[in-house]
Structure formats: structure tokens, C-alpha cells
Amino acid sequence: MNIEEQIKRLREELHEHNYRYYVLDAAVISDYDFDMKLKELQALEEAHPEFLDETSPTMRVGGTVTKNFNTLVHEQRMYSLDNSYSKEELLEWEQRIKRNLGDATVSYTCELKYDGASISLSYENGQLVRALTRGDGFQGDEVTANVKTIRSVPLHLRGDFPPRFDIRGEIILPLEGFEKMNEERIKNGDDPYMNPRNTASGSLKLQDSALVAERPLDCLLYALVGRDLPSKTHYELLEKARGWGFKIPREAQLCHSIKEVLAFLEHWDVHRHQLPYETDGVVIKVNDLQQQEELGYTAKSPRWAIAYKFKTEQASSVLEKITYQVGRTGAITPVANLQPVLLAGTTVKRASLHNADQIAKLDIREGDTVFVEKGGEIIPKIVGVDLTQRPAESTPTIYITHCPECGTLLQREEGEAQHFCPNTGGCPPQITGRIQHFISRKAMDIDGLGAETVELLFKEGLIENYADLYTLTKEQILPLERMAEKSAENLVQGIADSVKIPFERVLFGLGIRFVGETVAKTLVKAYKNIDALMAATSEELMEVNEIGQRIAESVVSFFQEDQNREIMEQLKRYGLQFSLTEEQLQNQTDLLKGKTLVVSGVFENLERTELKKLIEDNGGKVSSSISSKTSYLVAGNNMGPSKRSKAETLGVPIISESDFLDLIK
Ligand code: AMP
Ligand code: ZN
């Protein structure tokens, strides 16, 4: 046998053992024998780099170092899920579905909700080629090297798989592995990790994949996306994918009625504590893909699926002190500092108290014994007071009247729950918070500059706003604490490089209240450059799709402030991107302005996402449900019959893919 064949055979053998051990949980060789074979393969590969294979089992041990993770667009958006918290809500969802489907028979697939980090894996010709995090749902970070180290992720598929598809799932840290990791950390004098979910998602972003390989991560899959999938139902697809080597939990169950769904919920509400991983609920999905297609999506989530959340766990503890935090927008958040208490597997020391009303409503006082609950969020919340434990000398909480950081009298606007420190320009945590937001990954993503450095720069009087960053020199920052020649250079370079960041991210980075990533994108599309945006009145802004009064007024008042106008001028001078690029502008037209289109079915030439992008680039709006406001229904093959009849009843024109392309010619 020649070397190449020998390498090939070893790889196949190790892939197989790996699959048996990590996916089937039924090993046929000892760990020792496995390690020996792996070492043998490693040695051969090192001696013969010409036979390199990116999907060799040796890739599992990691070793690649990624400095910056590439951001890539998801071919199909990764949605989130609507939640329901009671059987009633679930039944209402079922009613809605039935109504939308004209009372057709509906089956459901029930799966547990795996609590980790979502991931999308792309396979081409049976090989793992890419792994992307969910990110904002439209684009995520490429973490392929790290994901390859997860033993239950198949690098090669078996059986009869489609040539190209994505599969989605959750990277989780099973409880046992998590606890072992924490024991190890405590032994080494490190702080234990807070919870498995955050640790799982943190692991994906480690720069050194060898470190990821050491973590006992697992990958549970729950959805296939792509063209020409080999089945018409979700459940069957899961079964097929299991056959190709994916880890699809056996708990998934096909239910033929909502009654069976309820039985599934009841069973797992009790038995979930015996699972090897954490789950906070069940995901219920309409099983028939045609029906899914007919039901479509809301702005955030599929209409054909819903998560059912189990009742959360509670603990009680003594509230020692209420402290107040000031955010970058000046919002004050009261925080409960508790006597440490174990809750749902983690130690809780702090809980959010939300706002003054919440404290008054529950009559929460220092010294009280309070009930703490943990939902999906990281910070637990206080849901009530145990009045039987209230100390005799207790007095009601008096909410602060002045900013704990700068002493300014707090304000509270009509209809708002939060108190604000109005000293925008002079309140330290607001100043640094804004700069920290500006440099954050999703905004200007400035390398070499962290939150602490921002605070230091501010304390030393070197910066007062984000525009000041661009005047910093190496000589100025070198004398700072813990600042070496190299890091000072990197910092200055990182700031200089950030002038290339596209307009939409700059706009997001400015930190205008209510202007998040999505709104920033929308505004950039509508106004194309900063001058046009700054000149817009709130009435004009509100004509833009998805821009409401609250956002419009916030934008206008931001640009009305002299200080902000001054900063914009400076940023322009420093060369930041304040308009769409030529290339972006070229692809944009107003041909579909004011039109709302619904896309349904499978198309000959374009992927659905491409089609939707074309609609948006040409000024149109994509909607997933047909109403009298729909301008066109773009119909492909296999379109749902109920969509067609609805369009016909409402007199919505139904056009083909080529009709559509003519529209935007
Ligand atoms: P949320 O982030 O709360 O909106 O919940 C949506 C997320 O639940 C998805 O992005 C998935 O990562 C996750 N999830 C966990 N288990 C499942 C499942 N069985 N099916 C679909 N999504 C799931
Ligand atoms: Zn203040």
C-alpha cells in the first residue's frame, strides 16, 4: 500500500470511530487505540504535506489561530423564534396556523430547545466547508476552524446527501463537561464560568482552535436549508440528516395533533432535568414544508414555529444593597446586590431591578428576602418579596434623585420607565460608554482599543468624544499605564484603519438613541449620505419604512445639537465614510419605490434571498404575507395554493420570475 492510500485509509477509519464514539455513543475501540492511530496519521501527514486535507480527522486537534473572524452573509437568514409561556398561548398559535392554512390537517415536529450558540454549517459534496455563527441573523462570523474541532460535527458525510446544503443547530456545552471545566478552573485559581451557554458561545470565538478542541463541546442539529432537499417534511429531513452522520437528538418527535404536542411538553417539563444538557423549553414546528412556506415569516421569526418556555426556576436570597448603574445613553438601572445563591446551576449575586416603578410596585427594600428568577437572559430578575421575612426596622426604598456618577438631577420623561442623567456631555460613564459603543465590533471595530483603554484615555484627558480618537498620537498614549511601544502603534493604526468602515456602521456607531444596526441600515439606504440625513425633518424620516416617530425624533434631536454637528464635521474631515460607495449606489434604484412584494415558491435562476435583495436594492419592500397592500406576488414553482388563492381574491397581480426581472430592468 502506498503512502497516499495509507493516509486515506487511516482517515476513513478515524472518521468512522469518531462518529461511533461521539454521535452514536457506541465506541468499538479503546481511547488508547484511537490515540495511537491518530498519532500515526499525524506523523504521516507531517511527513507528506502534499496530501493535505482540510477535513482530515487530525484537524480536530486544532492549532489554527484566527486573529479576526470574517463576517459572511448567510445565504438564508437565520431567524429567531417567537416564545410562548403557557398552553393557552400555544393553542392560540395553533388556531392562527389553522386559520392561515384554511383548516388543513397539520402535523408538528417537537424538539427540545437546546441552549447554546446557534451555528450554520455548510456542506459541499459531503464536506464541511464553512461554519457561521448566527450574528445578527443576516450575517455571522466564520468560525470554521473552531467548529472543526467539535467531535460530533461530521467533516465528511455518509450515505446519500444533497450536493449542497446548510444545516443549522446549536453548539452546546453538556453539563458534565461544563462542571469539569469549572472544577479545573477553580483548582487553577481562576473564576468559574457563569453558565454553559455563554461558555459555549465564548468558545466559538477563541482565537486558538487548539483551545477550543480542549473544550467538551457538542453540536446538536435541528434544521436543513437549501434547494432540492430530499423530503417534503421537517421530521423526515431530520431523520435523513441523522443518516448522513449528524447528531440529531432522538428526543425529537413527530406529533399528529396539538394534543400530542401538549403531552410532549408535559413529559419534558418533568424529565428535562435528566438530560445531559440544559434546555429551557420545546420548539414546535409545522412539519410539512409546503405549509411552512405558506405560513412564512414575520420580521423576526417563522410563523410556522414557536418555542414553548418551561416555567423558570426560582430561589430566594437576601437583598443586601441597591446600587445604580449609568448607561451610555444616561439611563439609570437599579441593581440588586444579593447574598450569593445557587439558581438553576449557577451562583447569582446580582439581579436587575429594572426601574423605579418596578421597585415601588414590588415594594422591594434593602434587607428584604427576595425571590429571584432566571429566564433566558443572563442577568436574573427579582420577582417578589417574602414579606414574612421583612425586618422590623425596614423602611421603603427611596429612589435616587441625583446621578451617582456626576451628581446631576435626574430626569424622567413622560411615558418612560427609566430615569435619565441629562448631563450627556459631562457624565463620565456616558462619555466613555458612547466611545466604547463607537469602537465596538459591530460599529467601528477598532483593533487594539478596549473598553478599559477608553476609560484610561478619558481619565487622562486625552479624549472627550469619539472624534478625539482620530487626533491621538503614539507619543500621547505611550506614557499611559501598561502601554507598550507595540500596543500604542497598534492602537493608532487601528484607529486610522477604521476610516474605511462603511457608512451604515459609522451611523450605528454614533450612538443615536433607538438607532440600532437595522435602523442604521434602513436610514443609509433611504438617505445615501449624512448631509441628506441631517437635513431630514421628522415627518420626512417617518415616511421611510419602519421608521416611527420615536426614532425620527431621536435622529432629529441628535443632529440638532451643536456639539454633535461639530463632531460630524470633524469626523468628515478625518475621512470617515459618510455616504454609500459608488458601487453600492449603482445597484440601487427607485424602480420599486412604494411597492410591497411577496415572494413565494422556488425559482429557476435566482435564490429567494437574491430575489429579496433585488427587491430591496430597487427600493421595494419584502413582506411575507399577502394583504390588500401587496403590489405583486412573485410566484415560483411549488408555491402554496392558499397564497395563490388569497392573491386572486384580493386582486393582487401574480408575476413570474422573468416578469419581475423585467420590472427592474
Ligand atoms: P431565541 O434566540 O430565543 O429567539 O431562540 C431562537 C434560537 O433557538 C435559534 O436561533 C436557535 O439557535 C435556538 N434553538 C435551540 N433549539 C432549537 C430547535 N430545536 N429548533 C430551532 N431553534 C432552536
Ligand atoms: Zn450623570
PDB file of N, CA and C in Angstrom, residues 311-392:
ATOM      1  N   LYS A 311     -41.635  26.825  32.805  1.00  0.00           N
ATOM      2  CA  LYS A 311     -41.609  27.786  33.916  1.00  0.00           C
ATOM      3  C   LYS A 311     -40.192  27.842  34.475  1.00  0.00           C
ATOM      4  N   THR A 312     -39.755  29.057  34.778  1.00  0.00           N
ATOM      5  CA  THR A 312     -38.366  29.190  35.208  1.00  0.00           C
ATOM      6  C   THR A 312     -38.195  28.827  36.674  1.00  0.00           C
ATOM      7  N   GLU A 313     -36.939  28.573  37.021  1.00  0.00           N
ATOM      8  CA  GLU A 313     -36.667  28.187  38.403  1.00  0.00           C
ATOM      9  C   GLU A 313     -36.470  29.410  39.285  1.00  0.00           C
ATOM     10  N   GLN A 314     -36.845  29.264  40.538  1.00  0.00           N
ATOM     11  CA  GLN A 314     -36.756  30.378  41.489  1.00  0.00           C
ATOM     12  C   GLN A 314     -35.858  30.036  42.671  1.00  0.00           C
ATOM     13  N   ALA A 315     -35.289  31.067  43.262  1.00  0.00           N
ATOM     14  CA  ALA A 315     -34.563  30.876  44.517  1.00  0.00           C
ATOM     15  C   ALA A 315     -34.854  32.094  45.375  1.00  0.00           C
ATOM     16  N   SER A 316     -34.560  32.025  46.662  1.00  0.00           N
ATOM     17  CA  SER A 316     -34.730  33.245  47.457  1.00  0.00           C
ATOM     18  C   SER A 316     -33.423  33.578  48.151  1.00  0.00           C
ATOM     19  N   SER A 317     -33.206  34.871  48.355  1.00  0.00           N
ATOM     20  CA  SER A 317     -31.964  35.321  48.979  1.00  0.00           C
ATOM     21  C   SER A 317     -32.158  36.725  49.566  1.00  0.00           C
ATOM     22  N   VAL A 318     -31.178  37.152  50.354  1.00  0.00           N
ATOM     23  CA  VAL A 318     -31.295  38.470  50.983  1.00  0.00           C
ATOM     24  C   VAL A 318     -30.707  39.555  50.085  1.00  0.00           C
ATOM     25  N   LEU A 319     -31.475  40.617  49.900  1.00  0.00           N
ATOM     26  CA  LEU A 319     -31.010  41.763  49.126  1.00  0.00           C
ATOM     27  C   LEU A 319     -30.180  42.646  50.050  1.00  0.00           C
ATOM     28  N   GLU A 320     -28.887  42.683  49.813  1.00  0.00           N
ATOM     29  CA  GLU A 320     -28.022  43.428  50.734  1.00  0.00           C
ATOM     30  C   GLU A 320     -28.005  44.915  50.437  1.00  0.00           C
ATOM     31  N   LYS A 321     -27.967  45.245  49.141  1.00  0.00           N
ATOM     32  CA  LYS A 321     -27.840  46.658  48.797  1.00  0.00           C
ATOM     33  C   LYS A 321     -28.350  46.918  47.389  1.00  0.00           C
ATOM     34  N   ILE A 322     -28.961  48.094  47.214  1.00  0.00           N
ATOM     35  CA  ILE A 322     -29.358  48.503  45.865  1.00  0.00           C
ATOM     36  C   ILE A 322     -28.343  49.523  45.357  1.00  0.00           C
ATOM     37  N   THR A 323     -27.750  49.242  44.204  1.00  0.00           N
ATOM     38  CA  THR A 323     -26.821  50.213  43.608  1.00  0.00           C
ATOM     39  C   THR A 323     -27.389  50.655  42.259  1.00  0.00           C
ATOM     40  N   TYR A 324     -26.790  51.710  41.696  1.00  0.00           N
ATOM     41  CA  TYR A 324     -27.348  52.272  40.456  1.00  0.00           C
ATOM     42  C   TYR A 324     -26.271  52.389  39.393  1.00  0.00           C
ATOM     43  N   GLN A 325     -26.608  51.915  38.189  1.00  0.00           N
ATOM     44  CA  GLN A 325     -25.654  51.999  37.083  1.00  0.00           C
ATOM     45  C   GLN A 325     -26.103  53.043  36.077  1.00  0.00           C
ATOM     46  N   VAL A 326     -25.135  53.727  35.486  1.00  0.00           N
ATOM     47  CA  VAL A 326     -25.454  54.718  34.458  1.00  0.00           C
ATOM     48  C   VAL A 326     -24.967  54.190  33.110  1.00  0.00           C
ATOM     49  N   GLY A 327     -25.866  54.052  32.155  1.00  0.00           N
ATOM     50  CA  GLY A 327     -25.503  53.521  30.839  1.00  0.00           C
ATOM     51  C   GLY A 327     -25.032  54.607  29.890  1.00  0.00           C
ATOM     52  N   ARG A 328     -24.682  54.220  28.670  1.00  0.00           N
ATOM     53  CA  ARG A 328     -24.122  55.194  27.740  1.00  0.00           C
ATOM     54  C   ARG A 328     -25.137  56.216  27.271  1.00  0.00           C
ATOM     55  N   THR A 329     -26.427  55.885  27.384  1.00  0.00           N
ATOM     56  CA  THR A 329     -27.445  56.853  26.996  1.00  0.00           C
ATOM     57  C   THR A 329     -27.915  57.652  28.208  1.00  0.00           C
ATOM     58  N   GLY A 330     -27.290  57.428  29.364  1.00  0.00           N
ATOM     59  CA  GLY A 330     -27.670  58.139  30.569  1.00  0.00           C
ATOM     60  C   GLY A 330     -28.762  57.430  31.357  1.00  0.00           C
ATOM     61  N   ALA A 331     -29.261  56.327  30.839  1.00  0.00           N
ATOM     62  CA  ALA A 331     -30.320  55.597  31.534  1.00  0.00           C
ATOM     63  C   ALA A 331     -29.781  55.011  32.835  1.00  0.00           C
ATOM     64  N   ILE A 332     -30.591  55.122  33.879  1.00  0.00           N
ATOM     65  CA  ILE A 332     -30.191  54.600  35.183  1.00  0.00           C
ATOM     66  C   ILE A 332     -30.821  53.221  35.381  1.00  0.00           C
ATOM     67  N   THR A 333     -30.009  52.246  35.734  1.00  0.00           N
ATOM     68  CA  THR A 333     -30.550  50.924  36.046  1.00  0.00           C
ATOM     69  C   THR A 333     -30.239  50.567  37.489  1.00  0.00           C
ATOM     70  N   PRO A 334     -31.269  50.331  38.295  1.00  0.00           N
ATOM     71  CA  PRO A 334     -31.010  49.879  39.653  1.00  0.00           C
ATOM     72  C   PRO A 334     -30.634  48.395  39.662  1.00  0.00           C
ATOM     73  N   VAL A 335     -29.670  48.059  40.500  1.00  0.00           N
ATOM     74  CA  VAL A 335     -29.184  46.687  40.560  1.00  0.00           C
ATOM     75  C   VAL A 335     -29.301  46.170  41.988  1.00  0.00           C
ATOM     76  N   ALA A 336     -29.790  44.959  42.135  1.00  0.00           N
ATOM     77  CA  ALA A 336     -29.877  44.344  43.454  1.00  0.00           C
ATOM     78  C   ALA A 336     -28.618  43.535  43.703  1.00  0.00           C
ATOM     79  N   ASN A 337     -27.937  43.835  44.789  1.00  0.00           N
ATOM     80  CA  ASN A 337     -26.776  43.035  45.172  1.00  0.00           C
ATOM     81  C   ASN A 337     -27.225  42.048  46.239  1.00  0.00           C
ATOM     82  N   LEU A 338     -27.101  40.762  45.910  1.00  0.00           N
ATOM     83  CA  LEU A 338     -27.692  39.721  46.746  1.00  0.00           C
ATOM     84  C   LEU A 338     -26.644  38.924  47.497  1.00  0.00           C
ATOM     85  N   GLN A 339     -27.081  38.279  48.549  1.00  0.00           N
ATOM     86  CA  GLN A 339     -26.238  37.247  49.139  1.00  0.00           C
ATOM     87  C   GLN A 339     -26.194  36.118  48.119  1.00  0.00           C
ATOM     88  N   PRO A 340     -24.985  35.637  47.756  1.00  0.00           N
ATOM     89  CA  PRO A 340     -24.883  34.637  46.689  1.00  0.00           C
ATOM     90  C   PRO A 340     -25.833  33.464  46.912  1.00  0.00           C
ATOM     91  N   VAL A 341     -26.505  33.057  45.840  1.00  0.00           N
ATOM     92  CA  VAL A 341     -27.452  31.953  45.949  1.00  0.00           C
ATOM     93  C   VAL A 341     -27.375  31.125  44.667  1.00  0.00           C
ATOM     94  N   LEU A 342     -27.537  29.819  44.819  1.00  0.00           N
ATOM     95  CA  LEU A 342     -27.470  28.931  43.667  1.00  0.00           C
ATOM     96  C   LEU A 342     -28.832  28.889  42.977  1.00  0.00           C
ATOM     97  N   LEU A 343     -28.808  29.143  41.665  1.00  0.00           N
ATOM     98  CA  LEU A 343     -30.064  29.145  40.917  1.00  0.00           C
ATOM     99  C   LEU A 343     -29.837  28.505  39.560  1.00  0.00           C
ATOM    100  N   ALA A 344     -30.612  27.480  39.272  1.00  0.00           N
ATOM    101  CA  ALA A 344     -30.510  26.771  38.003  1.00  0.00           C
ATOM    102  C   ALA A 344     -29.058  26.494  37.627  1.00  0.00           C
ATOM    103  N   GLY A 345     -28.297  26.060  38.606  1.00  0.00           N
ATOM    104  CA  GLY A 345     -26.936  25.625  38.312  1.00  0.00           C
ATOM    105  C   GLY A 345     -25.869  26.705  38.339  1.00  0.00           C
ATOM    106  N   THR A 346     -26.239  27.980  38.572  1.00  0.00           N
ATOM    107  CA  THR A 346     -25.194  28.998  38.651  1.00  0.00           C
ATOM    108  C   THR A 346     -25.369  29.834  39.915  1.00  0.00           C
ATOM    109  N   THR A 347     -24.276  30.455  40.330  1.00  0.00           N
ATOM    110  CA  THR A 347     -24.342  31.297  41.518  1.00  0.00           C
ATOM    111  C   THR A 347     -24.762  32.705  41.127  1.00  0.00           C
ATOM    112  N   VAL A 348     -25.782  33.208  41.781  1.00  0.00           N
ATOM    113  CA  VAL A 348     -26.303  34.529  41.456  1.00  0.00           C
ATOM    114  C   VAL A 348     -25.954  35.506  42.575  1.00  0.00           C
ATOM    115  N   LYS A 349     -25.364  36.664  42.178  1.00  0.00           N
ATOM    116  CA  LYS A 349     -25.015  37.682  43.168  1.00  0.00           C
ATOM    117  C   LYS A 349     -25.703  39.000  42.896  1.00  0.00           C
ATOM    118  N   ARG A 350     -26.079  39.186  41.628  1.00  0.00           N
ATOM    119  CA  ARG A 350     -26.711  40.440  41.256  1.00  0.00           C
ATOM    120  C   ARG A 350     -27.958  40.163  40.440  1.00  0.00           C
ATOM    121  N   ALA A 351     -28.932  41.042  40.572  1.00  0.00           N
ATOM    122  CA  ALA A 351     -30.141  40.886  39.773  1.00  0.00           C
ATOM    123  C   ALA A 351     -30.616  42.256  39.355  1.00  0.00           C
ATOM    124  N   SER A 352     -31.275  42.306  38.200  1.00  0.00           N
ATOM    125  CA  SER A 352     -31.747  43.588  37.708  1.00  0.00           C
ATOM    126  C   SER A 352     -33.039  43.977  38.412  1.00  0.00           C
ATOM    127  N   LEU A 353     -33.163  45.269  38.742  1.00  0.00           N
ATOM    128  CA  LEU A 353     -34.405  45.757  39.352  1.00  0.00           C
ATOM    129  C   LEU A 353     -35.190  46.623  38.374  1.00  0.00           C
ATOM    130  N   HIS A 354     -34.678  46.727  37.135  1.00  0.00           N
ATOM    131  CA  HIS A 354     -35.340  47.435  36.028  1.00  0.00           C
ATOM    132  C   HIS A 354     -35.476  48.945  36.208  1.00  0.00           C
ATOM    133  N   ASN A 355     -36.348  49.414  37.086  1.00  0.00           N
ATOM    134  CA  ASN A 355     -36.574  50.858  37.207  1.00  0.00           C
ATOM    135  C   ASN A 355     -37.308  51.174  38.515  1.00  0.00           C
ATOM    136  N   ALA A 356     -37.537  52.455  38.737  1.00  0.00           N
ATOM    137  CA  ALA A 356     -38.147  52.897  39.996  1.00  0.00           C
ATOM    138  C   ALA A 356     -39.547  52.304  40.201  1.00  0.00           C
ATOM    139  N   ASP A 357     -40.321  52.254  39.115  1.00  0.00           N
ATOM    140  CA  ASP A 357     -41.686  51.724  39.227  1.00  0.00           C
ATOM    141  C   ASP A 357     -41.696  50.286  39.709  1.00  0.00           C
ATOM    142  N   GLN A 358     -40.779  49.531  39.143  1.00  0.00           N
ATOM    143  CA  GLN A 358     -40.700  48.119  39.485  1.00  0.00           C
ATOM    144  C   GLN A 358     -40.390  47.952  40.975  1.00  0.00           C
ATOM    145  N   ILE A 359     -39.485  48.773  41.467  1.00  0.00           N
ATOM    146  CA  ILE A 359     -39.122  48.701  42.886  1.00  0.00           C
ATOM    147  C   ILE A 359     -40.333  49.077  43.751  1.00  0.00           C
ATOM    148  N   ALA A 360     -41.031  50.121  43.328  1.00  0.00           N
ATOM    149  CA  ALA A 360     -42.197  50.570  44.096  1.00  0.00           C
ATOM    150  C   ALA A 360     -43.316  49.533  44.035  1.00  0.00           C
ATOM    151  N   LYS A 361     -43.522  48.987  42.840  1.00  0.00           N
ATOM    152  CA  LYS A 361     -44.622  48.047  42.658  1.00  0.00           C
ATOM    153  C   LYS A 361     -44.447  46.822  43.555  1.00  0.00           C
ATOM    154  N   LEU A 362     -43.232  46.309  43.601  1.00  0.00           N
ATOM    155  CA  LEU A 362     -42.989  45.122  44.422  1.00  0.00           C
ATOM    156  C   LEU A 362     -42.597  45.504  45.852  1.00  0.00           C
ATOM    157  N   ASP A 363     -42.485  46.803  46.104  1.00  0.00           N
ATOM    158  CA  ASP A 363     -42.047  47.309  47.403  1.00  0.00           C
ATOM    159  C   ASP A 363     -40.772  46.598  47.866  1.00  0.00           C
ATOM    160  N   ILE A 364     -39.778  46.652  47.014  1.00  0.00           N
ATOM    161  CA  ILE A 364     -38.511  45.987  47.311  1.00  0.00           C
ATOM    162  C   ILE A 364     -37.643  46.893  48.180  1.00  0.00           C
ATOM    163  N   ARG A 365     -37.086  46.328  49.249  1.00  0.00           N
ATOM    164  CA  ARG A 365     -36.263  47.129  50.164  1.00  0.00           C
ATOM    165  C   ARG A 365     -34.962  46.420  50.480  1.00  0.00           C
ATOM    166  N   GLU A 366     -33.963  47.215  50.806  1.00  0.00           N
ATOM    167  CA  GLU A 366     -32.707  46.622  51.265  1.00  0.00           C
ATOM    168  C   GLU A 366     -33.007  45.832  52.535  1.00  0.00           C
ATOM    169  N   GLY A 367     -32.384  44.658  52.665  1.00  0.00           N
ATOM    170  CA  GLY A 367     -32.625  43.822  53.829  1.00  0.00           C
ATOM    171  C   GLY A 367     -33.735  42.801  53.624  1.00  0.00           C
ATOM    172  N   ASP A 368     -34.509  42.981  52.557  1.00  0.00           N
ATOM    173  CA  ASP A 368     -35.591  42.037  52.280  1.00  0.00           C
ATOM    174  C   ASP A 368     -35.054  40.689  51.794  1.00  0.00           C
ATOM    175  N   THR A 369     -35.843  39.646  52.061  1.00  0.00           N
ATOM    176  CA  THR A 369     -35.590  38.378  51.399  1.00  0.00           C
ATOM    177  C   THR A 369     -36.437  38.383  50.127  1.00  0.00           C
ATOM    178  N   VAL A 370     -35.763  38.229  48.995  1.00  0.00           N
ATOM    179  CA  VAL A 370     -36.477  38.361  47.715  1.00  0.00           C
ATOM    180  C   VAL A 370     -36.442  37.059  46.923  1.00  0.00           C
ATOM    181  N   PHE A 371     -37.401  36.900  45.995  1.00  0.00           N
ATOM    182  CA  PHE A 371     -37.411  35.749  45.098  1.00  0.00           C
ATOM    183  C   PHE A 371     -36.717  36.134  43.793  1.00  0.00           C
ATOM    184  N   VAL A 372     -35.790  35.306  43.381  1.00  0.00           N
ATOM    185  CA  VAL A 372     -35.034  35.567  42.154  1.00  0.00           C
ATOM    186  C   VAL A 372     -35.387  34.511  41.123  1.00  0.00           C
ATOM    187  N   GLU A 373     -35.504  34.939  39.887  1.00  0.00           N
ATOM    188  CA  GLU A 373     -35.845  34.018  38.820  1.00  0.00           C
ATOM    189  C   GLU A 373     -34.855  34.175  37.689  1.00  0.00           C
ATOM    190  N   LYS A 374     -34.612  33.086  36.991  1.00  0.00           N
ATOM    191  CA  LYS A 374     -33.738  33.192  35.846  1.00  0.00           C
ATOM    192  C   LYS A 374     -34.463  32.714  34.610  1.00  0.00           C
ATOM    193  N   GLY A 375     -34.675  33.621  33.696  1.00  0.00           N
ATOM    194  CA  GLY A 375     -35.258  33.231  32.419  1.00  0.00           C
ATOM    195  C   GLY A 375     -34.129  32.955  31.468  1.00  0.00           C
ATOM    196  N   GLY A 376     -34.330  33.250  30.191  1.00  0.00           N
ATOM    197  CA  GLY A 376     -33.278  33.036  29.208  1.00  0.00           C
ATOM    198  C   GLY A 376     -32.134  34.029  29.360  1.00  0.00           C
ATOM    199  N   GLU A 377     -32.415  35.181  29.951  1.00  0.00           N
ATOM    200  CA  GLU A 377     -31.402  36.228  29.987  1.00  0.00           C
ATOM    201  C   GLU A 377     -30.291  35.915  30.975  1.00  0.00           C
ATOM    202  N   ILE A 378     -29.182  36.613  30.796  1.00  0.00           N
ATOM    203  CA  ILE A 378     -28.010  36.327  31.609  1.00  0.00           C
ATOM    204  C   ILE A 378     -28.212  36.864  33.022  1.00  0.00           C
ATOM    205  N   ILE A 379     -28.795  38.074  33.090  1.00  0.00           N
ATOM    206  CA  ILE A 379     -28.983  38.671  34.411  1.00  0.00           C
ATOM    207  C   ILE A 379     -30.333  38.252  34.972  1.00  0.00           C
ATOM    208  N   PRO A 380     -30.345  37.636  36.132  1.00  0.00           N
ATOM    209  CA  PRO A 380     -31.604  37.189  36.720  1.00  0.00           C
ATOM    210  C   PRO A 380     -32.429  38.386  37.204  1.00  0.00           C
ATOM    211  N   LYS A 381     -33.697  38.141  37.462  1.00  0.00           N
ATOM    212  CA  LYS A 381     -34.508  39.260  37.938  1.00  0.00           C
ATOM    213  C   LYS A 381     -35.256  38.906  39.215  1.00  0.00           C
ATOM    214  N   ILE A 382     -35.634  39.977  39.927  1.00  0.00           N
ATOM    215  CA  ILE A 382     -36.356  39.786  41.177  1.00  0.00           C
ATOM    216  C   ILE A 382     -37.846  39.838  40.895  1.00  0.00           C
ATOM    217  N   VAL A 383     -38.560  38.833  41.353  1.00  0.00           N
ATOM    218  CA  VAL A 383     -39.975  38.767  41.015  1.00  0.00           C
ATOM    219  C   VAL A 383     -40.890  38.979  42.214  1.00  0.00           C
ATOM    220  N   GLY A 384     -40.328  39.059  43.418  1.00  0.00           N
ATOM    221  CA  GLY A 384     -41.199  39.289  44.560  1.00  0.00           C
ATOM    222  C   GLY A 384     -40.434  39.331  45.870  1.00  0.00           C
ATOM    223  N   VAL A 385     -41.149  39.723  46.921  1.00  0.00           N
ATOM    224  CA  VAL A 385     -40.546  39.837  48.245  1.00  0.00           C
ATOM    225  C   VAL A 385     -41.236  38.850  49.182  1.00  0.00           C
ATOM    226  N   ASP A 386     -40.445  38.219  50.026  1.00  0.00           N
ATOM    227  CA  ASP A 386     -41.012  37.338  51.040  1.00  0.00           C
ATOM    228  C   ASP A 386     -41.304  38.199  52.276  1.00  0.00           C
ATOM    229  N   LEU A 387     -42.555  38.685  52.361  1.00  0.00           N
ATOM    230  CA  LEU A 387     -42.893  39.651  53.418  1.00  0.00           C
ATOM    231  C   LEU A 387     -42.779  39.068  54.817  1.00  0.00           C
ATOM    232  N   THR A 388     -42.905  37.759  54.930  1.00  0.00           N
ATOM    233  CA  THR A 388     -42.807  37.143  56.253  1.00  0.00           C
ATOM    234  C   THR A 388     -41.410  37.318  56.833  1.00  0.00           C
ATOM    235  N   GLN A 389     -40.424  37.591  55.960  1.00  0.00           N
ATOM    236  CA  GLN A 389     -39.034  37.714  56.422  1.00  0.00           C
ATOM    237  C   GLN A 389     -38.600  39.161  56.586  1.00  0.00           C
ATOM    238  N   ARG A 390     -39.514  40.106  56.365  1.00  0.00           N
ATOM    239  CA  ARG A 390     -39.096  41.516  56.378  1.00  0.00           C
ATOM    240  C   ARG A 390     -38.680  41.950  57.782  1.00  0.00           C
ATOM    241  N   PRO A 391     -37.472  42.551  57.930  1.00  0.00           N
ATOM    242  CA  PRO A 391     -37.015  43.003  59.248  1.00  0.00           C
ATOM    243  C   PRO A 391     -37.926  44.108  59.794  1.00  0.00           C
ATOM    244  N   ALA A 392     -38.065  44.166  61.110  1.00  0.00           N
ATOM    245  CA  ALA A 392     -38.973  45.123  61.742  1.00  0.00           C
ATOM    246  C   ALA A 392     -38.610  46.566  61.432  1.00  0.00           C
TER     247      ALA A 392
END
